[in-house]
XYZ file of C-alpha atoms in Angstrom:
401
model
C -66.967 7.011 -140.340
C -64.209 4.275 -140.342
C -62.246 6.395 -137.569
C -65.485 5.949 -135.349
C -66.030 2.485 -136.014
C -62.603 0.776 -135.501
C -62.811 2.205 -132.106
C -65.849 1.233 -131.255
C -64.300 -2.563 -132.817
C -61.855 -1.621 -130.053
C -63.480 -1.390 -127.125
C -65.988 -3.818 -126.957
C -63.597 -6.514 -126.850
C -62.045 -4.800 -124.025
C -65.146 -4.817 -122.127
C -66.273 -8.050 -122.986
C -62.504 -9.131 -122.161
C -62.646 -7.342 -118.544
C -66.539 -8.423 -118.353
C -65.484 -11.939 -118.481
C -62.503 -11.389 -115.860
C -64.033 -10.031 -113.751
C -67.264 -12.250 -113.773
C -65.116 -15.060 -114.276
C -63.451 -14.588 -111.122
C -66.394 -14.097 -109.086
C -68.197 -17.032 -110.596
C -64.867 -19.370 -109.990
C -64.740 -18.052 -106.184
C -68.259 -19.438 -105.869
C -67.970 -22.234 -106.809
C -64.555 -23.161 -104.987
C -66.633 -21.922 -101.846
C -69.706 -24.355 -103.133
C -72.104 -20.818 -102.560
C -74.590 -19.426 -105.602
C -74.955 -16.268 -106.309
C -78.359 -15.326 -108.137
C -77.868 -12.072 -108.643
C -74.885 -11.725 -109.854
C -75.437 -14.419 -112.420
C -78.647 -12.459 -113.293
C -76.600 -9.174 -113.568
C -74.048 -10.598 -116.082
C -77.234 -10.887 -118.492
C -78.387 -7.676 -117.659
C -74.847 -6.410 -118.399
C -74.729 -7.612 -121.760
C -77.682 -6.212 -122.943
C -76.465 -2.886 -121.270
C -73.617 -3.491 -123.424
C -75.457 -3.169 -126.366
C -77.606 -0.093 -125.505
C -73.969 1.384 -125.381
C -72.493 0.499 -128.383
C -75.544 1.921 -130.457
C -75.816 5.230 -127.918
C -71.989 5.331 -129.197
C -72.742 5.067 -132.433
C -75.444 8.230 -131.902
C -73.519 10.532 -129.888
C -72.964 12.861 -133.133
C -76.482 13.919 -132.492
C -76.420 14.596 -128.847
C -72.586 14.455 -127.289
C -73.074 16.132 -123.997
C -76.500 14.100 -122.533
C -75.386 10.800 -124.692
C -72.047 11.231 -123.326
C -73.594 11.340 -119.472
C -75.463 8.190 -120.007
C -72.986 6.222 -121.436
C -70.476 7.184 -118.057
C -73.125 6.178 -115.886
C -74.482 2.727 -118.247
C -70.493 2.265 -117.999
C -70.292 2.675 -113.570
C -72.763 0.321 -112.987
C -72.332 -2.227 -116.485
C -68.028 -3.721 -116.331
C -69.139 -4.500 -120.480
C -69.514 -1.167 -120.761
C -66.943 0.712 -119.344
C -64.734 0.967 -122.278
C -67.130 2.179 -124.625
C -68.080 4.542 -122.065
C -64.356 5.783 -122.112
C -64.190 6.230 -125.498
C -67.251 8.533 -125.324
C -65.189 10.773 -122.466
C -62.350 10.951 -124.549
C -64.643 11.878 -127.944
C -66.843 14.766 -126.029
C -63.140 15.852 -124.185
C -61.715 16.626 -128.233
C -64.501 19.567 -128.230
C -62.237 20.926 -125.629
C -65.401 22.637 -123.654
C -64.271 22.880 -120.232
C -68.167 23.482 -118.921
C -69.012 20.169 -120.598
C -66.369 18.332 -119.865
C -66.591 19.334 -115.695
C -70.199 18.275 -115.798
C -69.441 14.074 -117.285
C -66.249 14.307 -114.560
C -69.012 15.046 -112.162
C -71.320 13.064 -112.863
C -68.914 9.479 -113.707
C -67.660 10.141 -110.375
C -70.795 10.333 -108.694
C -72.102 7.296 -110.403
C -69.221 5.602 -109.640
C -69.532 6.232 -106.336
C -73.102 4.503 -105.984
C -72.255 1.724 -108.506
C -69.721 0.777 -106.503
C -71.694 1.023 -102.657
C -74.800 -1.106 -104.646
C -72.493 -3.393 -106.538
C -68.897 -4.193 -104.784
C -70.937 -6.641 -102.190
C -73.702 -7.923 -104.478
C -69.869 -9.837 -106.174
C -67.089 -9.519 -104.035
C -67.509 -11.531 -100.367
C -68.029 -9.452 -97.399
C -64.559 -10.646 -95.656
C -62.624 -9.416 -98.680
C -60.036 -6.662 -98.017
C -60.278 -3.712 -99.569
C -57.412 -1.305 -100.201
C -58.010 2.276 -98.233
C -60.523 4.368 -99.347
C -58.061 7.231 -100.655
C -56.310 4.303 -102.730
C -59.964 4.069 -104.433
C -60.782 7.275 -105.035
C -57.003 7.929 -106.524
C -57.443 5.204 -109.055
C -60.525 6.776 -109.792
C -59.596 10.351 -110.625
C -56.606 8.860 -112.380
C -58.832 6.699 -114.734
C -61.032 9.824 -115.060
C -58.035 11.833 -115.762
C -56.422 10.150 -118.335
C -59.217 9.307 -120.854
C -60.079 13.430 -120.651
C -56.382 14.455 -120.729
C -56.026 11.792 -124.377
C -59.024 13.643 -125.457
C -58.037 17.105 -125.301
C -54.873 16.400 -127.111
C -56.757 14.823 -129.647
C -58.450 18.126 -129.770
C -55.677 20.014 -129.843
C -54.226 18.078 -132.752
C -56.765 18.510 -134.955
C -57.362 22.603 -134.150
C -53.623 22.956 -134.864
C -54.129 20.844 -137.803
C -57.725 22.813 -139.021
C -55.581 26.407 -138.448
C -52.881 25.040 -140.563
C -55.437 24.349 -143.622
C -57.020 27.365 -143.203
C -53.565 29.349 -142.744
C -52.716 27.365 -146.625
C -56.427 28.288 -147.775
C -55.516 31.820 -147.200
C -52.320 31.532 -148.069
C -53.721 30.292 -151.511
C -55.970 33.204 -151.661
C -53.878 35.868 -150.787
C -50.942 34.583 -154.008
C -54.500 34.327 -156.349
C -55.163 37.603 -154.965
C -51.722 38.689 -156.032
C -51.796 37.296 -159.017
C -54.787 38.631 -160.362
C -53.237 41.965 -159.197
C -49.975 41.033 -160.563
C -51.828 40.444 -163.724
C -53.777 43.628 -163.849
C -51.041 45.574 -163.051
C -49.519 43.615 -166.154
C -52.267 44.358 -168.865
C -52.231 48.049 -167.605
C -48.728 48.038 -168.412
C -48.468 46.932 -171.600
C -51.398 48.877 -172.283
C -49.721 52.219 -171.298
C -46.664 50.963 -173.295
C -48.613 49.944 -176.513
C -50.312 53.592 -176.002
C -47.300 55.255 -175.313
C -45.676 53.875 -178.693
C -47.960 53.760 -180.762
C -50.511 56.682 -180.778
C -47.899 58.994 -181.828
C -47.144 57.273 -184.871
C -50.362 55.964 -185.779
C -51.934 59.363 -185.319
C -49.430 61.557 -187.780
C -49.709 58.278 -190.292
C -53.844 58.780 -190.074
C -53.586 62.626 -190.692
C -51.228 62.199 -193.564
C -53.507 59.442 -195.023
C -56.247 61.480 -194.150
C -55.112 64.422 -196.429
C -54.301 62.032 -199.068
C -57.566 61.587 -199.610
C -59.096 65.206 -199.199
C -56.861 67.176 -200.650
C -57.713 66.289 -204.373
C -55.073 68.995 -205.923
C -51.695 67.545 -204.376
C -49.182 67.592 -207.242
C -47.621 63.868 -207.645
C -44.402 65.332 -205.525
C -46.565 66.154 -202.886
C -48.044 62.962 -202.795
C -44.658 61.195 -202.929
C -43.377 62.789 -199.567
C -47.038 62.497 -198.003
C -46.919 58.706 -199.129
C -43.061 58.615 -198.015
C -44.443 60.304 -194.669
C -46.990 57.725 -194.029
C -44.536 54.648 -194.810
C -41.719 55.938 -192.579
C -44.217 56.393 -189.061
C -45.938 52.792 -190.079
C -42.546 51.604 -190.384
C -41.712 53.390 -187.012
C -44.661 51.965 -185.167
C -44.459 48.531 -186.503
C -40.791 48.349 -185.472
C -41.412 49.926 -182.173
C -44.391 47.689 -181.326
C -42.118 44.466 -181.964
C -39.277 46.750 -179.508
C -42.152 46.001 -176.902
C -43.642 42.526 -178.313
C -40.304 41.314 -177.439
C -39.482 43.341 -173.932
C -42.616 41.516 -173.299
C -42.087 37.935 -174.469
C -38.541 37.991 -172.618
C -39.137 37.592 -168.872
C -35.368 38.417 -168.120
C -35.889 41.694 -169.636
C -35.707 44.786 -167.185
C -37.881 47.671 -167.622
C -35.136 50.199 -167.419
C -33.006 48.462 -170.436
C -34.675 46.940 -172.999
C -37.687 48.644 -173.578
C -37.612 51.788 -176.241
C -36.271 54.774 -174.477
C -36.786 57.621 -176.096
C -35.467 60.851 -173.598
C -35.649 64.748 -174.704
C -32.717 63.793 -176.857
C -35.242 63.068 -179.266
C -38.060 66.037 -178.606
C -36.566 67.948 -181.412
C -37.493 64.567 -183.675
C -40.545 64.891 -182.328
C -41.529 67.913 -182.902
C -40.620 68.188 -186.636
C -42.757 65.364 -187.470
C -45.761 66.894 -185.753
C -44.705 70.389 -188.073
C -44.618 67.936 -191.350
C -48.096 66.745 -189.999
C -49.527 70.673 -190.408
C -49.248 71.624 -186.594
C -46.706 74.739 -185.842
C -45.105 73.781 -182.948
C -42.408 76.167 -180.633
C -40.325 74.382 -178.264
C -38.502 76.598 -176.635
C -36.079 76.385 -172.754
C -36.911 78.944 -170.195
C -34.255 79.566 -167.490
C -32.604 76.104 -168.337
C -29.711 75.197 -170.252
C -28.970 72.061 -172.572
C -26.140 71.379 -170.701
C -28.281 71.107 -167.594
C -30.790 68.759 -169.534
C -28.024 66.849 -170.561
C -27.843 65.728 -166.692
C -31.240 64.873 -166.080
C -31.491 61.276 -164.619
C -32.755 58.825 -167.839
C -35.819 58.265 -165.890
C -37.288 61.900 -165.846
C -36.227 62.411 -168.980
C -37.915 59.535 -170.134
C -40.781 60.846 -168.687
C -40.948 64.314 -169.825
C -40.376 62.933 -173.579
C -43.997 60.900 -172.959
C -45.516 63.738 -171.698
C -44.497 66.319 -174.779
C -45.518 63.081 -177.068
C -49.120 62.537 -175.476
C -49.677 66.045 -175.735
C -48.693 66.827 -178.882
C -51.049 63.760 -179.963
C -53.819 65.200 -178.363
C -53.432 68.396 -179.997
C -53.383 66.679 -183.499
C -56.169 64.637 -182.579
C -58.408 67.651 -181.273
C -57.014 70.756 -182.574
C -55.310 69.879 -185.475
C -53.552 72.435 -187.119
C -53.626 74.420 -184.171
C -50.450 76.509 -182.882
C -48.526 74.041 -180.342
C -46.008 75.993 -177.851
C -43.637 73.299 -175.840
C -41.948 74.734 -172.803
C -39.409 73.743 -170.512
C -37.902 74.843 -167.678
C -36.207 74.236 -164.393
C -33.661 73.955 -162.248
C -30.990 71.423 -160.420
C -32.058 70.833 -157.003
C -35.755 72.254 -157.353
C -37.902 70.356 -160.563
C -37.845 69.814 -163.734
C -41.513 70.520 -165.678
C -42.981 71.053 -169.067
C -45.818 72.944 -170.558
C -47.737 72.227 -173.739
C -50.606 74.401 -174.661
C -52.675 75.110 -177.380
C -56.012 76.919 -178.698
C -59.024 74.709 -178.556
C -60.930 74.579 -181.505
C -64.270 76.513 -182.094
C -65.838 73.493 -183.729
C -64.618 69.852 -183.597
C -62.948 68.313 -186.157
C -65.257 66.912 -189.004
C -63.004 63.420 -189.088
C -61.845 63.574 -185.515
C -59.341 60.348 -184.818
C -59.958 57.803 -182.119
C -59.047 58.257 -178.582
C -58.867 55.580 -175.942
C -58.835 58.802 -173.031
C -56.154 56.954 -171.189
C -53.096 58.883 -172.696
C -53.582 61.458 -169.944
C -54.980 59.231 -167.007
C -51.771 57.131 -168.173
C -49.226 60.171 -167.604
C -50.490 61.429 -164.409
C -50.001 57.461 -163.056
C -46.169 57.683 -164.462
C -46.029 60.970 -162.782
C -47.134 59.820 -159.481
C -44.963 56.645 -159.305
C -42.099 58.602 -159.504
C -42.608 61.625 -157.206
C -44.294 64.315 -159.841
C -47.383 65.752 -160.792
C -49.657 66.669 -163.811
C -51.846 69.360 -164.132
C -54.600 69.112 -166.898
C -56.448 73.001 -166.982
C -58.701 74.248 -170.071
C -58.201 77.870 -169.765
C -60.925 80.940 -169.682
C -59.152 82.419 -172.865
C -59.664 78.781 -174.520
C -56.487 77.549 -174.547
C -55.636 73.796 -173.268
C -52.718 73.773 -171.144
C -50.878 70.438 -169.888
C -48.219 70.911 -166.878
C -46.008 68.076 -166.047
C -43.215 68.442 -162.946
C -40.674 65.700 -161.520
C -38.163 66.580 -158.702
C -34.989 67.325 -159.947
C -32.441 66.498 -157.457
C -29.243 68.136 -157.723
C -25.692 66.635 -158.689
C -27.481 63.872 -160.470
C -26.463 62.572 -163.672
C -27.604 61.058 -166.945
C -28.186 60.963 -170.703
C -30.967 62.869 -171.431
């Protein structure tokens, strides 16, 4: 509102300033020539209250720009008091930048200017003045016509450069919340999968080994002792491993690679003899695929096939327990690498059947796809659950597994 107002401050000084010039001038020639002019004297009046019809049609020309606009230009061609404001209103409608509006006030000042000034230029000016040639005239016309349309525009230009910019930071701000929330998503899935990955192993064989604690009523104290000594050594496990990833994830200078736990198939054979102490038989055997070739799987796959033969074996505990397990690998250098765990589904559910998020699967076959592989979840026609996990193998690569 300010913005509009010290303008308008603006120019009615200026038109009372070049009101009283030019009036002044005519009234000082008449009087040095000892003639009275009636009219004019009259028309000075008139222009002042003219003057004020502008200044409020100003003031409303939010509400109606284009027609307010095309009286004001033609209040200003026949009112000197008003010509400023009427300026100001040429170079407020030119900031819309609307070429069709803006042709039709050009039009229209000129034409009024061209009658104010055949009605007006002898009603104050003497009839033996000279006048400067008519293309002179009609120059300094276009020119102040030009100019007040020309500030405008640029005006308008300024602030649609300066509106794109804000939007351009809006989205801008947008587009990093967008990221962020993804960012963060992608975060919580993460250590989700992680805490998963780490922990349901471990928790599971510790429930199953509690769980026959307490229904197997007939355990001699030995048994007991190495059931007990079972369940303290995988709680110890999984409360060591779940600080491993508390503090991977506390430490933002932490890679993923490096310093989170990284178990590979060095460790399957672990792996599998706690899920035997748990009651499960499990065979792990190689087909057409020696150690030594394992031993140069990148860390990566081998990572990866280790979480797939743990989430397996898991499941099988937690829905076939005491079911037969068979773990096979096989592969080649330069083709893939892949795994198969399978095992006979129950005929009834188990009576205490342990928790299951049903993301240990969904998890793998994400990890799979990141990194080029593929998992194939099938419950068979002869009732046996079979879980296929390949990763490209590229040949000459080496690594730790």
């Amino acid at each position: 509102m300010w913005s509009h107002t010290w303008r308008l401050m603006l120019a009615l000084p200026m038109g009372l300033f070049s009101g009283t010039a030019v009036y002044g001038a005519g009234i000082a020639r008449a009087e040095t020539t000892g003639t009275s002019n009636l009219l004019a004297e009259v028309w000075i009046v008139v222009d002042l209250a003219v003057l004020v019809v502008a200044a409020v049609l100003y003031v409303l020309r939010h509400r109606a720009p284009l027609p307010i606009t095309g009286a004001l230009v033609v209040l200003g061609s026949f009112s000197v008091f008003s010509a400023g404001i009427a300026t100001l209103a040429v170079v407020s409608l030119s900031t819309r930048r609307r070429w069709g509006e803006i042709s039709a006030v050009c039009a229209l000042w000129f034409g009024a200017g061209l009658v104010a000034d055949r009605a007006l230029t002898h009603v104050f000016l003497p009839a033996d003045m000279l006048f400067p040639p008519r293309w002179v005239l009609l120059l300094s016309v276009l020119v102040g016509m030009a100019l007040p349309v020309v500030t405008g525009l640029f005006i308008g230009g300024r602030r649609a450069l300066v509106a794109s910019l804000r939007e351009q930071a809006a989205i801008a701000r947008r587009e990093a919340d967008a990221r962020g929330d993804t960012a963060r998503a992608s975060e919580r899935n993460r250590i989700a999968r992680e805490m998963h990955d780490v922990l349901a192993h471990r928790l599971s064989l510790v429930a199953l080994h509690a769980g026959a604690l307490e229904y197997r009523a007939g355990l001699d104290p030995e048994q007991v002792r190495d059931t007990a000594a079972i369940v303290r050594e995988n709680a110890h496990e999984a409360l060591g491993e779940l600080r491993e990833v508390l503090g991977l994830l506390r430490d933002p200078t932490a890679t993923d690679e490096q310093s989170r736990p990284q178990p590979t198939l060095a460790q399957v054979d672990e792996l599998v003899d706690g899920t035997r102490a748990a009651g499960s038989p499990v065979s792990y055997v190689l087909d057409q695929v020696a150690e030594d070739d394992l031993a140069r799987l990148p860390l990566s796959t081998s990572r990866h096939l280790y979480r797939v033969v743990q989430e397996t074996l898991t499941n099988a505990r937690k829905h076939a327990p005491g079911a037969p397990v068979k773990v096979r690998l096989h592969g080649a250098p330069g083709d893939r690498v892949g795994v198969e765990v399978t095992n006979r589904m129950p005929d009834h559910p188990p009576a205490t059947p342990l928790p299951s998020s049903g993301w240990g699967l969904t998890g793998l076959a994400e990890r799979l796809r990141l990194t080029g592989g593929e998992l194939d979840v099938q419950r068979r026609a002869d009732g046996t659950f079979a879980v296929q996990a390949w990763l490209p193998w590229a040949a000459g690569t080496e690594g730790q597994a």
